mmCIF file of C-alpha atoms in Angstrom:
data_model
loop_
_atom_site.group_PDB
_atom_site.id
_atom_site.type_symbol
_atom_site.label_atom_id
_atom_site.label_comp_id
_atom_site.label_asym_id
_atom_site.label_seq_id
_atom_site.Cartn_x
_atom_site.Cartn_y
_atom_site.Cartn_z
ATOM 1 C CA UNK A 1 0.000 0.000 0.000
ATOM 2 C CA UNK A 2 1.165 3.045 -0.820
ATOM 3 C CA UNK A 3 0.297 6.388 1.055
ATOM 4 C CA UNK A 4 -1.758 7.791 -1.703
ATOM 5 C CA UNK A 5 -4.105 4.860 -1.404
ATOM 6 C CA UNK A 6 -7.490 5.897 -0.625
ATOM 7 C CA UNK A 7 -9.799 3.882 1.811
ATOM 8 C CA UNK A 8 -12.914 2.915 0.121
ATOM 9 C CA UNK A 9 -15.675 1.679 2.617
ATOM 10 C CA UNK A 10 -19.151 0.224 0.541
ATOM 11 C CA UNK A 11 -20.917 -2.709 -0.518
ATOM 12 C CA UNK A 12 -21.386 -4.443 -3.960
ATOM 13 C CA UNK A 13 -25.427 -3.775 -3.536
ATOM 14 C CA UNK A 14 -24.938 0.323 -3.289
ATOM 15 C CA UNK A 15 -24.811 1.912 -6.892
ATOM 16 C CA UNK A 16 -23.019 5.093 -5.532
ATOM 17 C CA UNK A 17 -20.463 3.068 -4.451
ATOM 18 C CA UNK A 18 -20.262 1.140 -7.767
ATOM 19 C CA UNK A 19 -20.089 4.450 -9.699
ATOM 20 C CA UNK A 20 -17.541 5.470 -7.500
ATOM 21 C CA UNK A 21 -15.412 2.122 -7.529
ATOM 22 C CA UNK A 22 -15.534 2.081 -12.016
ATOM 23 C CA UNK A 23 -14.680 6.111 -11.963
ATOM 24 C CA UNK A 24 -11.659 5.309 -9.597
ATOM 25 C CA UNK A 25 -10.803 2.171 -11.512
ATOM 26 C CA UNK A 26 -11.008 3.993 -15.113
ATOM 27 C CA UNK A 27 -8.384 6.267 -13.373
ATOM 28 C CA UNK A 28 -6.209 3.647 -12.472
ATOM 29 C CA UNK A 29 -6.321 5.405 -8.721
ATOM 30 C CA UNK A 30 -5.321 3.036 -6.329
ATOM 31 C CA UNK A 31 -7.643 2.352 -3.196
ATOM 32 C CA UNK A 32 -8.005 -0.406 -0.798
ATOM 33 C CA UNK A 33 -11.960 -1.755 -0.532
ATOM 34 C CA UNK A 34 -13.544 -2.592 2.703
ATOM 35 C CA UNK A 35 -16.833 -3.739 2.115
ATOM 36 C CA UNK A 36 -19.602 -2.818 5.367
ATOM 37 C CA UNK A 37 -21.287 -5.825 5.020
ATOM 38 C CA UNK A 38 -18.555 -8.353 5.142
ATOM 39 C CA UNK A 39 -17.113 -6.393 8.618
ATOM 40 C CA UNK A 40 -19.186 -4.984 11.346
ATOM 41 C CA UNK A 41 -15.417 -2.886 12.027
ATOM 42 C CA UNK A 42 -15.627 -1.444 8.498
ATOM 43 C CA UNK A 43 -18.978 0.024 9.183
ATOM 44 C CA UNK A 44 -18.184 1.407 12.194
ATOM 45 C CA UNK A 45 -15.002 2.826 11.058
ATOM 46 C CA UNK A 46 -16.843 4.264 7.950
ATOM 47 C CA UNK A 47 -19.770 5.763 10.251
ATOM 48 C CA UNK A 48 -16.518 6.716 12.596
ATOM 49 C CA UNK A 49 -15.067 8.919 8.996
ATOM 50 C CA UNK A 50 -18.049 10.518 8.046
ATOM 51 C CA UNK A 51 -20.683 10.829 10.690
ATOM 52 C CA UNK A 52 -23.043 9.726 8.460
ATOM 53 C CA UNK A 53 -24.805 5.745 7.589
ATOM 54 C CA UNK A 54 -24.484 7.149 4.324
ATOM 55 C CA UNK A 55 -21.824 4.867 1.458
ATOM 56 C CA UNK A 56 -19.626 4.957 -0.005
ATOM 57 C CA UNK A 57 -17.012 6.980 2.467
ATOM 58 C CA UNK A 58 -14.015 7.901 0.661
ATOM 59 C CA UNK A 59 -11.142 8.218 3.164
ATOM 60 C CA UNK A 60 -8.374 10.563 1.505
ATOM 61 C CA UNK A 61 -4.276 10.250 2.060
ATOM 62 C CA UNK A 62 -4.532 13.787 3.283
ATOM 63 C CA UNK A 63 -7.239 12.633 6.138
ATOM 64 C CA UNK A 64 -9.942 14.671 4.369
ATOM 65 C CA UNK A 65 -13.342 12.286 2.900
ATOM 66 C CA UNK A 66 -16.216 12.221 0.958
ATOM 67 C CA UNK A 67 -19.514 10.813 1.251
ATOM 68 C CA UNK A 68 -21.461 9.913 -1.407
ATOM 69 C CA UNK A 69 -19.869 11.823 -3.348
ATOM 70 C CA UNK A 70 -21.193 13.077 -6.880
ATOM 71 C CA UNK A 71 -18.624 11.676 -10.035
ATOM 72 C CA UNK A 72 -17.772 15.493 -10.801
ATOM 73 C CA UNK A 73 -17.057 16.047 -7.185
ATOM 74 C CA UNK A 74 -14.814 12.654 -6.731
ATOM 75 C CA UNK A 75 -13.159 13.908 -9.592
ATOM 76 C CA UNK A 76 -12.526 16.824 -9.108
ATOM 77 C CA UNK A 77 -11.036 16.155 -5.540
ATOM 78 C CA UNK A 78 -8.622 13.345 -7.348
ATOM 79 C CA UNK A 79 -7.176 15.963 -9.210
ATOM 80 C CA UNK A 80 -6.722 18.374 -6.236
ATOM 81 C CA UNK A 81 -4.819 15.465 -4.997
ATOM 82 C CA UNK A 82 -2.756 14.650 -7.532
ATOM 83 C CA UNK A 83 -4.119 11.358 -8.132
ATOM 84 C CA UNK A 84 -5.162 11.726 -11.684
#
């Protein structure tokens, strides 16, 4: 892992995070996925992130996030950091 990887907390039923998880991937931004459903930790770390039971929760090497972020916003914030 490198420390520009990005902590990606979601599940495989949530279309917001699937967006998210192809946009990333078509980017070739690297990102490690914990999915909420598999690990009762996960969830609570990604309600711990963003105050919110709201997915995905991007987790940013700077310590900023997202949640739920739009595709223009999640964008837009790679390229503030460099990522793309």
């Amino acid at each position: 892992m490198s420390e520009s990887t990005i902590e990606f907390y979601g599940a495989q039923w949530c279309g917001d995070c699937r967006r998210a998880q192809a946009l990333m991937e078509h980017f070739g931004v690297e990102f490690n996925y914990h999915d909420i459903d598999a690990s009762d930790t996960d969830k609570a770390r990604a309600i711990e992130i963003s105050g919110l039971q709201k997915i995905p929760v991007l987790l940013f090497p700077d310590g900023s996030h997202l949640s739920e972020p739009s595709s223009p916003l999640l964008q837009e914030k790679l390229t503030e950091l460099d990522l793309i």
